[in-house]
JSON list of C-alpha atoms in Angstrom, two decimals:
[
{"chain": "A", "resi": 196, "resn": "SER", "atom": "CA", "xyz": [90.41, 109.18, 100.04]},
{"chain": "A", "resi": 197, "resn": "GLN", "atom": "CA", "xyz": [92.77, 108.82, 102.95]},
{"chain": "A", "resi": 198, "resn": "GLN", "atom": "CA", "xyz": [92.54, 105.43, 104.58]},
{"chain": "A", "resi": 199, "resn": "GLY", "atom": "CA", "xyz": [94.79, 105.78, 107.57]},
{"chain": "A", "resi": 200, "resn": "GLU", "atom": "CA", "xyz": [94.96, 108.69, 109.93]},
{"chain": "A", "resi": 201, "resn": "GLU", "atom": "CA", "xyz": [97.69, 109.05, 112.49]},
{"chain": "A", "resi": 202, "resn": "ASP", "atom": "CA", "xyz": [97.33, 110.64, 115.86]},
{"chain": "A", "resi": 203, "resn": "PRO", "atom": "CA", "xyz": [98.89, 112.82, 117.10]},
{"chain": "A", "resi": 204, "resn": "GLN", "atom": "CA", "xyz": [100.07, 114.82, 114.12]},
{"chain": "A", "resi": 205, "resn": "ALA", "atom": "CA", "xyz": [103.12, 115.92, 116.07]},
{"chain": "A", "resi": 206, "resn": "LEU", "atom": "CA", "xyz": [104.82, 114.59, 119.19]},
{"chain": "A", "resi": 207, "resn": "SER", "atom": "CA", "xyz": [107.78, 115.96, 121.12]},
{"chain": "A", "resi": 208, "resn": "ILE", "atom": "CA", "xyz": [109.46, 113.93, 123.85]},
{"chain": "A", "resi": 209, "resn": "GLN", "atom": "CA", "xyz": [112.74, 113.69, 125.74]},
{"chain": "A", "resi": 210, "resn": "GLU", "atom": "CA", "xyz": [115.32, 111.07, 124.92]},
{"chain": "A", "resi": 211, "resn": "GLY", "atom": "CA", "xyz": [114.68, 107.92, 126.91]},
{"chain": "A", "resi": 212, "resn": "GLU", "atom": "CA", "xyz": [110.92, 108.37, 127.01]},
{"chain": "A", "resi": 213, "resn": "ASN", "atom": "CA", "xyz": [108.49, 106.16, 125.15]},
{"chain": "A", "resi": 214, "resn": "ALA", "atom": "CA", "xyz": [106.61, 107.43, 122.11]},
{"chain": "A", "resi": 215, "resn": "THR", "atom": "CA", "xyz": [103.18, 106.16, 121.17]},
{"chain": "A", "resi": 216, "resn": "MET", "atom": "CA", "xyz": [101.52, 106.88, 117.86]},
{"chain": "A", "resi": 217, "resn": "ASN", "atom": "CA", "xyz": [98.09, 105.76, 116.82]},
{"chain": "A", "resi": 218, "resn": "CYS", "atom": "CA", "xyz": [96.53, 105.00, 113.48]},
{"chain": "A", "resi": 219, "resn": "SER", "atom": "CA", "xyz": [92.91, 104.56, 112.51]},
{"chain": "A", "resi": 220, "resn": "TYR", "atom": "CA", "xyz": [91.63, 103.23, 109.22]},
{"chain": "A", "resi": 221, "resn": "LYS", "atom": "CA", "xyz": [88.28, 102.81, 107.55]},
{"chain": "A", "resi": 222, "resn": "THR", "atom": "CA", "xyz": [87.99, 99.63, 105.51]},
{"chain": "A", "resi": 223, "resn": "SER", "atom": "CA", "xyz": [88.91, 95.96, 105.83]},
{"chain": "A", "resi": 224, "resn": "ILE", "atom": "CA", "xyz": [92.57, 95.29, 105.48]},
{"chain": "A", "resi": 225, "resn": "ASN", "atom": "CA", "xyz": [94.95, 92.46, 104.66]},
{"chain": "A", "resi": 226, "resn": "ASN", "atom": "CA", "xyz": [97.76, 93.99, 106.68]},
{"chain": "A", "resi": 227, "resn": "LEU", "atom": "CA", "xyz": [98.89, 97.27, 108.21]},
{"chain": "A", "resi": 228, "resn": "GLN", "atom": "CA", "xyz": [102.39, 98.61, 107.93]},
{"chain": "A", "resi": 229, "resn": "TRP", "atom": "CA", "xyz": [104.39, 101.31, 109.66]},
{"chain": "A", "resi": 230, "resn": "TYR", "atom": "CA", "xyz": [107.00, 103.38, 107.88]},
{"chain": "A", "resi": 231, "resn": "ARG", "atom": "CA", "xyz": [109.50, 105.99, 108.93]},
{"chain": "A", "resi": 232, "resn": "GLN", "atom": "CA", "xyz": [110.62, 108.98, 106.85]},
{"chain": "A", "resi": 233, "resn": "ASN", "atom": "CA", "xyz": [113.49, 111.29, 107.57]},
{"chain": "A", "resi": 234, "resn": "SER", "atom": "CA", "xyz": [113.03, 114.78, 106.22]},
{"chain": "A", "resi": 235, "resn": "GLY", "atom": "CA", "xyz": [112.81, 114.86, 102.45]},
{"chain": "A", "resi": 236, "resn": "ARG", "atom": "CA", "xyz": [113.87, 111.26, 102.05]},
{"chain": "A", "resi": 237, "resn": "GLY", "atom": "CA", "xyz": [112.18, 108.03, 101.08]},
{"chain": "A", "resi": 238, "resn": "LEU", "atom": "CA", "xyz": [110.14, 105.93, 103.45]},
{"chain": "A", "resi": 239, "resn": "VAL", "atom": "CA", "xyz": [111.67, 103.02, 105.32]},
{"chain": "A", "resi": 240, "resn": "HIS", "atom": "CA", "xyz": [109.55, 99.98, 106.13]},
{"chain": "A", "resi": 241, "resn": "LEU", "atom": "CA", "xyz": [109.53, 99.29, 109.87]},
{"chain": "A", "resi": 242, "resn": "ILE", "atom": "CA", "xyz": [107.05, 96.56, 110.58]},
{"chain": "A", "resi": 243, "resn": "LEU", "atom": "CA", "xyz": [104.08, 94.74, 109.05]},
{"chain": "A", "resi": 244, "resn": "ILE", "atom": "CA", "xyz": [101.24, 93.28, 111.06]},
{"chain": "A", "resi": 245, "resn": "ARG", "atom": "CA", "xyz": [98.68, 91.01, 109.42]},
{"chain": "A", "resi": 246, "resn": "SER", "atom": "CA", "xyz": [94.98, 91.27, 110.03]},
{"chain": "A", "resi": 247, "resn": "ASN", "atom": "CA", "xyz": [94.98, 88.05, 112.08]},
{"chain": "A", "resi": 248, "resn": "GLU", "atom": "CA", "xyz": [97.76, 89.27, 114.37]},
{"chain": "A", "resi": 249, "resn": "ARG", "atom": "CA", "xyz": [97.26, 91.42, 117.44]},
{"chain": "A", "resi": 250, "resn": "GLU", "atom": "CA", "xyz": [100.78, 92.39, 118.44]},
{"chain": "A", "resi": 251, "resn": "LYS", "atom": "CA", "xyz": [104.23, 92.36, 116.93]},
{"chain": "A", "resi": 252, "resn": "HIS", "atom": "CA", "xyz": [107.67, 93.36, 118.16]},
{"chain": "A", "resi": 253, "resn": "SER", "atom": "CA", "xyz": [110.82, 94.41, 116.40]},
{"chain": "A", "resi": 254, "resn": "GLY", "atom": "CA", "xyz": [113.66, 95.68, 118.57]},
{"chain": "A", "resi": 255, "resn": "ARG", "atom": "CA", "xyz": [112.40, 98.79, 120.37]},
{"chain": "A", "resi": 256, "resn": "LEU", "atom": "CA", "xyz": [109.22, 98.83, 118.29]},
{"chain": "A", "resi": 257, "resn": "ARG", "atom": "CA", "xyz": [105.92, 97.34, 119.38]},
{"chain": "A", "resi": 258, "resn": "VAL", "atom": "CA", "xyz": [102.88, 97.41, 117.13]},
{"chain": "A", "resi": 259, "resn": "THR", "atom": "CA", "xyz": [99.36, 96.46, 118.09]},
{"chain": "A", "resi": 260, "resn": "LEU", "atom": "CA", "xyz": [96.37, 95.96, 115.85]},
{"chain": "A", "resi": 261, "resn": "ASP", "atom": "CA", "xyz": [92.70, 96.00, 116.84]},
{"chain": "A", "resi": 262, "resn": "THR", "atom": "CA", "xyz": [90.63, 95.13, 113.79]},
{"chain": "A", "resi": 263, "resn": "SER", "atom": "CA", "xyz": [87.37, 95.54, 115.70]},
{"chain": "A", "resi": 264, "resn": "LYS", "atom": "CA", "xyz": [88.25, 99.20, 116.29]},
{"chain": "A", "resi": 265, "resn": "LYS", "atom": "CA", "xyz": [90.12, 99.54, 113.02]},
{"chain": "A", "resi": 266, "resn": "SER", "atom": "CA", "xyz": [93.10, 100.96, 114.83]},
{"chain": "A", "resi": 267, "resn": "SER", "atom": "CA", "xyz": [96.79, 100.32, 115.38]},
{"chain": "A", "resi": 268, "resn": "SER", "atom": "CA", "xyz": [99.46, 101.76, 117.61]},
{"chain": "A", "resi": 269, "resn": "LEU", "atom": "CA", "xyz": [103.22, 102.05, 117.29]},
{"chain": "A", "resi": 270, "resn": "LEU", "atom": "CA", "xyz": [105.23, 102.23, 120.48]},
{"chain": "A", "resi": 271, "resn": "ILE", "atom": "CA", "xyz": [108.89, 103.20, 120.40]},
{"chain": "A", "resi": 272, "resn": "THR", "atom": "CA", "xyz": [110.54, 102.45, 123.72]},
{"chain": "A", "resi": 273, "resn": "ALA", "atom": "CA", "xyz": [113.57, 104.22, 125.15]},
{"chain": "A", "resi": 274, "resn": "SER", "atom": "CA", "xyz": [113.56, 106.77, 122.36]},
{"chain": "A", "resi": 275, "resn": "ARG", "atom": "CA", "xyz": [116.73, 108.26, 120.95]},
{"chain": "A", "resi": 276, "resn": "ALA", "atom": "CA", "xyz": [117.40, 111.54, 119.18]},
{"chain": "A", "resi": 277, "resn": "ALA", "atom": "CA", "xyz": [117.97, 109.50, 116.02]},
{"chain": "A", "resi": 278, "resn": "ASP", "atom": "CA", "xyz": [114.32, 108.39, 116.15]},
{"chain": "A", "resi": 279, "resn": "THR", "atom": "CA", "xyz": [113.32, 111.92, 115.14]},
{"chain": "A", "resi": 280, "resn": "ALA", "atom": "CA", "xyz": [111.36, 111.46, 111.91]},
{"chain": "A", "resi": 281, "resn": "SER", "atom": "CA", "xyz": [107.85, 111.23, 110.52]},
{"chain": "A", "resi": 282, "resn": "TYR", "atom": "CA", "xyz": [106.03, 107.95, 111.04]},
{"chain": "A", "resi": 283, "resn": "PHE", "atom": "CA", "xyz": [103.29, 106.74, 108.73]},
{"chain": "A", "resi": 284, "resn": "CYS", "atom": "CA", "xyz": [100.86, 103.90, 108.89]},
{"chain": "A", "resi": 285, "resn": "ALA", "atom": "CA", "xyz": [99.67, 102.32, 105.67]},
{"chain": "A", "resi": 286, "resn": "THR", "atom": "CA", "xyz": [97.09, 99.70, 104.94]},
{"chain": "A", "resi": 287, "resn": "GLU", "atom": "CA", "xyz": [96.97, 97.03, 102.27]},
{"chain": "A", "resi": 288, "resn": "ASP", "atom": "CA", "xyz": [93.45, 96.09, 101.32]},
{"chain": "A", "resi": 289, "resn": "ASN", "atom": "CA", "xyz": [92.10, 92.63, 100.71]},
{"chain": "A", "resi": 290, "resn": "ALA", "atom": "CA", "xyz": [91.87, 93.15, 96.97]},
{"chain": "A", "resi": 291, "resn": "GLY", "atom": "CA", "xyz": [95.48, 93.71, 96.15]},
{"chain": "A", "resi": 292, "resn": "ASN", "atom": "CA", "xyz": [98.82, 95.13, 97.05]},
{"chain": "A", "resi": 293, "resn": "MET", "atom": "CA", "xyz": [98.18, 98.85, 97.07]},
{"chain": "A", "resi": 294, "resn": "LEU", "atom": "CA", "xyz": [99.22, 100.75, 100.14]},
{"chain": "A", "resi": 295, "resn": "THR", "atom": "CA", "xyz": [97.22, 103.73, 101.31]},
{"chain": "A", "resi": 296, "resn": "PHE", "atom": "CA", "xyz": [99.02, 106.07, 103.66]},
{"chain": "A", "resi": 297, "resn": "GLY", "atom": "CA", "xyz": [97.93, 108.35, 106.44]},
{"chain": "A", "resi": 298, "resn": "GLY", "atom": "CA", "xyz": [99.18, 111.86, 107.01]},
{"chain": "A", "resi": 299, "resn": "GLY", "atom": "CA", "xyz": [101.88, 110.82, 109.45]},
{"chain": "A", "resi": 300, "resn": "THR", "atom": "CA", "xyz": [103.05, 111.72, 112.93]},
{"chain": "A", "resi": 301, "resn": "ARG", "atom": "CA", "xyz": [106.07, 114.00, 113.22]},
{"chain": "A", "resi": 302, "resn": "LEU", "atom": "CA", "xyz": [108.14, 112.79, 116.14]},
{"chain": "A", "resi": 303, "resn": "MET", "atom": "CA", "xyz": [110.84, 114.91, 117.69]},
{"chain": "A", "resi": 304, "resn": "VAL", "atom": "CA", "xyz": [113.08, 113.36, 120.32]},
{"chain": "A", "resi": 305, "resn": "LYS", "atom": "CA", "xyz": [115.07, 115.95, 122.23]},
{"chain": "A", "resi": 306, "resn": "PRO", "atom": "CA", "xyz": [118.50, 114.96, 123.52]},
{"chain": "B", "resi": 46, "resn": "GLU", "atom": "CA", "xyz": [120.84, 102.37, 99.61]},
{"chain": "B", "resi": 47, "resn": "THR", "atom": "CA", "xyz": [117.50, 100.65, 99.82]},
{"chain": "B", "resi": 48, "resn": "GLY", "atom": "CA", "xyz": [117.72, 98.70, 96.59]},
{"chain": "B", "resi": 49, "resn": "VAL", "atom": "CA", "xyz": [115.40, 101.12, 94.82]},
{"chain": "B", "resi": 50, "resn": "THR", "atom": "CA", "xyz": [117.28, 103.87, 93.02]},
{"chain": "B", "resi": 51, "resn": "GLN", "atom": "CA", "xyz": [115.67, 107.04, 91.78]},
{"chain": "B", "resi": 52, "resn": "THR", "atom": "CA", "xyz": [117.22, 109.62, 89.49]},
{"chain": "B", "resi": 53, "resn": "PRO", "atom": "CA", "xyz": [117.57, 112.49, 89.45]},
{"chain": "B", "resi": 54, "resn": "ARG", "atom": "CA", "xyz": [117.48, 113.42, 93.13]},
{"chain": "B", "resi": 55, "resn": "HIS", "atom": "CA", "xyz": [116.49, 116.98, 92.33]},
{"chain": "B", "resi": 56, "resn": "LEU", "atom": "CA", "xyz": [114.87, 118.45, 89.24]},
{"chain": "B", "resi": 57, "resn": "VAL", "atom": "CA", "xyz": [113.87, 122.00, 88.36]},
{"chain": "B", "resi": 58, "resn": "MET", "atom": "CA", "xyz": [111.86, 122.38, 85.21]},
{"chain": "B", "resi": 59, "resn": "GLY", "atom": "CA", "xyz": [109.85, 125.01, 83.42]},
{"chain": "B", "resi": 60, "resn": "MET", "atom": "CA", "xyz": [106.20, 124.54, 82.61]},
{"chain": "B", "resi": 61, "resn": "THR", "atom": "CA", "xyz": [106.95, 123.94, 78.94]},
{"chain": "B", "resi": 62, "resn": "ASN", "atom": "CA", "xyz": [109.73, 121.40, 79.50]},
{"chain": "B", "resi": 63, "resn": "LYS", "atom": "CA", "xyz": [109.61, 117.65, 79.07]},
{"chain": "B", "resi": 64, "resn": "LYS", "atom": "CA", "xyz": [111.55, 115.54, 81.54]},
{"chain": "B", "resi": 65, "resn": "SER", "atom": "CA", "xyz": [111.54, 112.00, 82.87]},
{"chain": "B", "resi": 66, "resn": "LEU", "atom": "CA", "xyz": [112.02, 110.50, 86.29]},
{"chain": "B", "resi": 67, "resn": "LYS", "atom": "CA", "xyz": [113.66, 107.10, 86.51]},
{"chain": "B", "resi": 68, "resn": "CYS", "atom": "CA", "xyz": [113.32, 104.32, 89.05]},
{"chain": "B", "resi": 69, "resn": "GLU", "atom": "CA", "xyz": [115.26, 101.08, 89.12]},
{"chain": "B", "resi": 70, "resn": "GLN", "atom": "CA", "xyz": [115.08, 98.08, 91.43]},
{"chain": "B", "resi": 71, "resn": "HIS", "atom": "CA", "xyz": [117.00, 94.84, 91.47]},
{"chain": "B", "resi": 72, "resn": "LEU", "atom": "CA", "xyz": [115.21, 93.24, 94.38]},
{"chain": "B", "resi": 73, "resn": "GLY", "atom": "CA", "xyz": [113.24, 90.83, 92.24]},
{"chain": "B", "resi": 74, "resn": "HIS", "atom": "CA", "xyz": [110.01, 92.60, 93.10]},
{"chain": "B", "resi": 75, "resn": "ASN", "atom": "CA", "xyz": [107.16, 92.24, 90.66]},
{"chain": "B", "resi": 76, "resn": "ALA", "atom": "CA", "xyz": [105.23, 95.41, 91.50]},
{"chain": "B", "resi": 77, "resn": "MET", "atom": "CA", "xyz": [106.33, 99.03, 91.20]},
{"chain": "B", "resi": 78, "resn": "TYR", "atom": "CA", "xyz": [104.62, 102.25, 92.22]},
{"chain": "B", "resi": 79, "resn": "TRP", "atom": "CA", "xyz": [104.76, 106.00, 91.84]},
{"chain": "B", "resi": 80, "resn": "TYR", "atom": "CA", "xyz": [103.69, 108.12, 94.81]},
{"chain": "B", "resi": 81, "resn": "LYS", "atom": "CA", "xyz": [103.47, 111.88, 95.10]},
{"chain": "B", "resi": 82, "resn": "GLN", "atom": "CA", "xyz": [104.21, 113.58, 98.40]},
{"chain": "B", "resi": 83, "resn": "SER", "atom": "CA", "xyz": [103.20, 117.23, 98.69]},
{"chain": "B", "resi": 84, "resn": "ALA", "atom": "CA", "xyz": [103.66, 119.41, 101.71]},
{"chain": "B", "resi": 85, "resn": "LYS", "atom": "CA", "xyz": [101.06, 118.80, 104.41]},
{"chain": "B", "resi": 86, "resn": "LYS", "atom": "CA", "xyz": [99.25, 116.13, 102.38]},
{"chain": "B", "resi": 87, "resn": "PRO", "atom": "CA", "xyz": [99.28, 112.34, 102.70]},
{"chain": "B", "resi": 88, "resn": "LEU", "atom": "CA", "xyz": [101.19, 110.33, 100.16]},
{"chain": "B", "resi": 89, "resn": "GLU", "atom": "CA", "xyz": [99.13, 109.97, 97.02]},
{"chain": "B", "resi": 90, "resn": "LEU", "atom": "CA", "xyz": [99.33, 106.80, 95.01]},
{"chain": "B", "resi": 91, "resn": "MET", "atom": "CA", "xyz": [99.67, 107.70, 91.34]},
{"chain": "B", "resi": 92, "resn": "PHE", "atom": "CA", "xyz": [100.37, 104.52, 89.37]},
{"chain": "B", "resi": 93, "resn": "VAL", "atom": "CA", "xyz": [100.77, 100.81, 90.03]},
{"chain": "B", "resi": 94, "resn": "TYR", "atom": "CA", "xyz": [102.45, 98.25, 87.80]},
{"chain": "B", "resi": 95, "resn": "ASN", "atom": "CA", "xyz": [102.22, 94.51, 88.40]},
{"chain": "B", "resi": 96, "resn": "PHE", "atom": "CA", "xyz": [104.45, 92.38, 86.20]},
{"chain": "B", "resi": 97, "resn": "LYS", "atom": "CA", "xyz": [104.89, 95.40, 83.88]},
{"chain": "B", "resi": 98, "resn": "GLU", "atom": "CA", "xyz": [101.14, 95.85, 83.47]},
{"chain": "B", "resi": 99, "resn": "GLN", "atom": "CA", "xyz": [99.54, 99.03, 84.73]},
{"chain": "B", "resi": 100, "resn": "THR", "atom": "CA", "xyz": [96.85, 98.09, 87.19]},
{"chain": "B", "resi": 101, "resn": "GLU", "atom": "CA", "xyz": [96.06, 101.41, 88.80]},
{"chain": "B", "resi": 102, "resn": "ASN", "atom": "CA", "xyz": [95.82, 104.99, 87.63]},
{"chain": "B", "resi": 103, "resn": "ASN", "atom": "CA", "xyz": [94.47, 107.14, 90.40]},
{"chain": "B", "resi": 104, "resn": "SER", "atom": "CA", "xyz": [92.94, 109.86, 88.26]},
{"chain": "B", "resi": 105, "resn": "VAL", "atom": "CA", "xyz": [96.32, 111.30, 87.51]},
{"chain": "B", "resi": 106, "resn": "PRO", "atom": "CA", "xyz": [96.39, 114.12, 84.94]},
{"chain": "B", "resi": 107, "resn": "SER", "atom": "CA", "xyz": [97.67, 113.13, 81.52]},
{"chain": "B", "resi": 108, "resn": "ARG", "atom": "CA", "xyz": [100.65, 115.45, 81.88]},
{"chain": "B", "resi": 109, "resn": "PHE", "atom": "CA", "xyz": [102.09, 112.56, 83.92]},
{"chain": "B", "resi": 110, "resn": "SER", "atom": "CA", "xyz": [102.79, 109.50, 81.79]},
{"chain": "B", "resi": 111, "resn": "PRO", "atom": "CA", "xyz": [104.24, 106.31, 83.30]},
{"chain": "B", "resi": 112, "resn": "GLU", "atom": "CA", "xyz": [106.25, 103.71, 81.47]},
{"chain": "B", "resi": 113, "resn": "CYS", "atom": "CA", "xyz": [107.37, 100.29, 82.69]},
{"chain": "B", "resi": 114, "resn": "PRO", "atom": "CA", "xyz": [109.57, 98.62, 80.05]},
{"chain": "B", "resi": 115, "resn": "ASN", "atom": "CA", "xyz": [110.44, 95.70, 82.33]},
{"chain": "B", "resi": 116, "resn": "SER", "atom": "CA", "xyz": [109.90, 94.62, 85.90]},
{"chain": "B", "resi": 117, "resn": "SER", "atom": "CA", "xyz": [113.06, 96.38, 87.09]},
{"chain": "B", "resi": 118, "resn": "HIS", "atom": "CA", "xyz": [112.54, 99.82, 85.61]},
{"chain": "B", "resi": 119, "resn": "LEU", "atom": "CA", "xyz": [109.85, 102.44, 85.93]},
{"chain": "B", "resi": 120, "resn": "PHE", "atom": "CA", "xyz": [109.69, 105.89, 84.40]},
{"chain": "B", "resi": 121, "resn": "LEU", "atom": "CA", "xyz": [107.50, 108.89, 84.92]},
{"chain": "B", "resi": 122, "resn": "HIS", "atom": "CA", "xyz": [107.42, 111.20, 81.91]},
{"chain": "B", "resi": 123, "resn": "LEU", "atom": "CA", "xyz": [106.53, 114.78, 82.65]},
{"chain": "B", "resi": 124, "resn": "HIS", "atom": "CA", "xyz": [105.34, 117.46, 80.25]},
{"chain": "B", "resi": 125, "resn": "THR", "atom": "CA", "xyz": [103.64, 120.83, 80.57]},
{"chain": "B", "resi": 126, "resn": "LEU", "atom": "CA", "xyz": [103.52, 120.61, 84.34]},
{"chain": "B", "resi": 127, "resn": "GLN", "atom": "CA", "xyz": [102.05, 123.21, 86.65]},
{"chain": "B", "resi": 128, "resn": "PRO", "atom": "CA", "xyz": [103.67, 124.82, 89.70]},
{"chain": "B", "resi": 129, "resn": "GLU", "atom": "CA", "xyz": [101.31, 122.82, 91.95]},
{"chain": "B", "resi": 130, "resn": "ASP", "atom": "CA", "xyz": [102.94, 119.65, 90.64]},
{"chain": "B", "resi": 131, "resn": "SER", "atom": "CA", "xyz": [106.05, 120.55, 92.62]},
{"chain": "B", "resi": 132, "resn": "ALA", "atom": "CA", "xyz": [106.50, 117.75, 95.15]},
{"chain": "B", "resi": 133, "resn": "LEU", "atom": "CA", "xyz": [108.60, 114.80, 96.19]},
{"chain": "B", "resi": 134, "resn": "TYR", "atom": "CA", "xyz": [107.98, 111.89, 93.82]},
{"chain": "B", "resi": 135, "resn": "LEU", "atom": "CA", "xyz": [108.62, 108.53, 95.37]},
{"chain": "B", "resi": 136, "resn": "CYS", "atom": "CA", "xyz": [109.06, 105.21, 93.64]},
{"chain": "B", "resi": 137, "resn": "ALA", "atom": "CA", "xyz": [108.51, 101.96, 95.50]},
{"chain": "B", "resi": 138, "resn": "SER", "atom": "CA", "xyz": [108.56, 98.27, 94.74]},
{"chain": "B", "resi": 139, "resn": "SER", "atom": "CA", "xyz": [107.25, 95.15, 96.42]},
{"chain": "B", "resi": 140, "resn": "PHE", "atom": "CA", "xyz": [106.32, 91.54, 95.97]},
{"chain": "B", "resi": 141, "resn": "ARG", "atom": "CA", "xyz": [102.66, 90.76, 95.42]},
{"chain": "B", "resi": 142, "resn": "THR", "atom": "CA", "xyz": [101.99, 91.53, 99.07]},
{"chain": "B", "resi": 143, "resn": "GLY", "atom": "CA", "xyz": [104.13, 92.73, 101.92]},
{"chain": "B", "resi": 144, "resn": "GLY", "atom": "CA", "xyz": [106.35, 95.65, 102.76]},
{"chain": "B", "resi": 145, "resn": "TYR", "atom": "CA", "xyz": [107.30, 98.24, 100.18]},
{"chain": "B", "resi": 146, "resn": "THR", "atom": "CA", "xyz": [110.84, 99.37, 99.50]},
{"chain": "B", "resi": 147, "resn": "PHE", "atom": "CA", "xyz": [111.04, 103.05, 98.64]},
{"chain": "B", "resi": 148, "resn": "GLY", "atom": "CA", "xyz": [113.61, 105.02, 96.77]},
{"chain": "B", "resi": 149, "resn": "SER", "atom": "CA", "xyz": [114.94, 108.30, 98.12]},
{"chain": "B", "resi": 150, "resn": "GLY", "atom": "CA", "xyz": [112.67, 110.27, 95.84]},
{"chain": "B", "resi": 151, "resn": "THR", "atom": "CA", "xyz": [113.02, 113.02, 93.28]},
{"chain": "B", "resi": 152, "resn": "ARG", "atom": "CA", "xyz": [112.39, 116.54, 94.55]},
{"chain": "B", "resi": 153, "resn": "LEU", "atom": "CA", "xyz": [110.64, 118.26, 91.65]},
{"chain": "B", "resi": 154, "resn": "THR", "atom": "CA", "xyz": [110.24, 122.01, 91.39]},
{"chain": "B", "resi": 155, "resn": "VAL", "atom": "CA", "xyz": [108.16, 123.43, 88.55]},
{"chain": "B", "resi": 156, "resn": "VAL", "atom": "CA", "xyz": [108.88, 127.07, 87.81]}
]
């Protein structure tokens, strides 16, 4: 069954605005990862946050993790048209290295 | 290029055909995966190989047959597929834990 669920399913913003996407999951995790996918292409790993971390930054990306609420958020600051893509969260469980993906958020950044 | 190469990029096959998808990585990763991505559905994990040993088979129909001859190569053999098997098939690799590196995928159409 699906472990992660992203919210919203679709998001449309103007260039320069911030974009926030949320992810909820169901079971205990070892880490949570965010990926980006351009249409019809493979996924690109963006950032990994471990279960004992609460916040992580990478360039214009900021990820938070709240294990008590089993949720994470991805913030993209000062968005650009090139950020238009689908964004997925994925969780790695404590038992091994299998990633389970959510349905994704489709982000459109209008120039 | 991500370091994970999938061929072919596109494949059209009839329901009686036999074809194979190929995935190759030279990142030194010890785990490789097949995922299926269908329209409007989350990514589905199909098979997992750790150090060439299959460790996961997520109730995938037998018309899909994986093969991992070494830690750098992964195949997905296809035979007597159905139209609903049309999807983007993604290969990924990783170390024991951490971020996954995905290939660009094979767009499969079953006619």
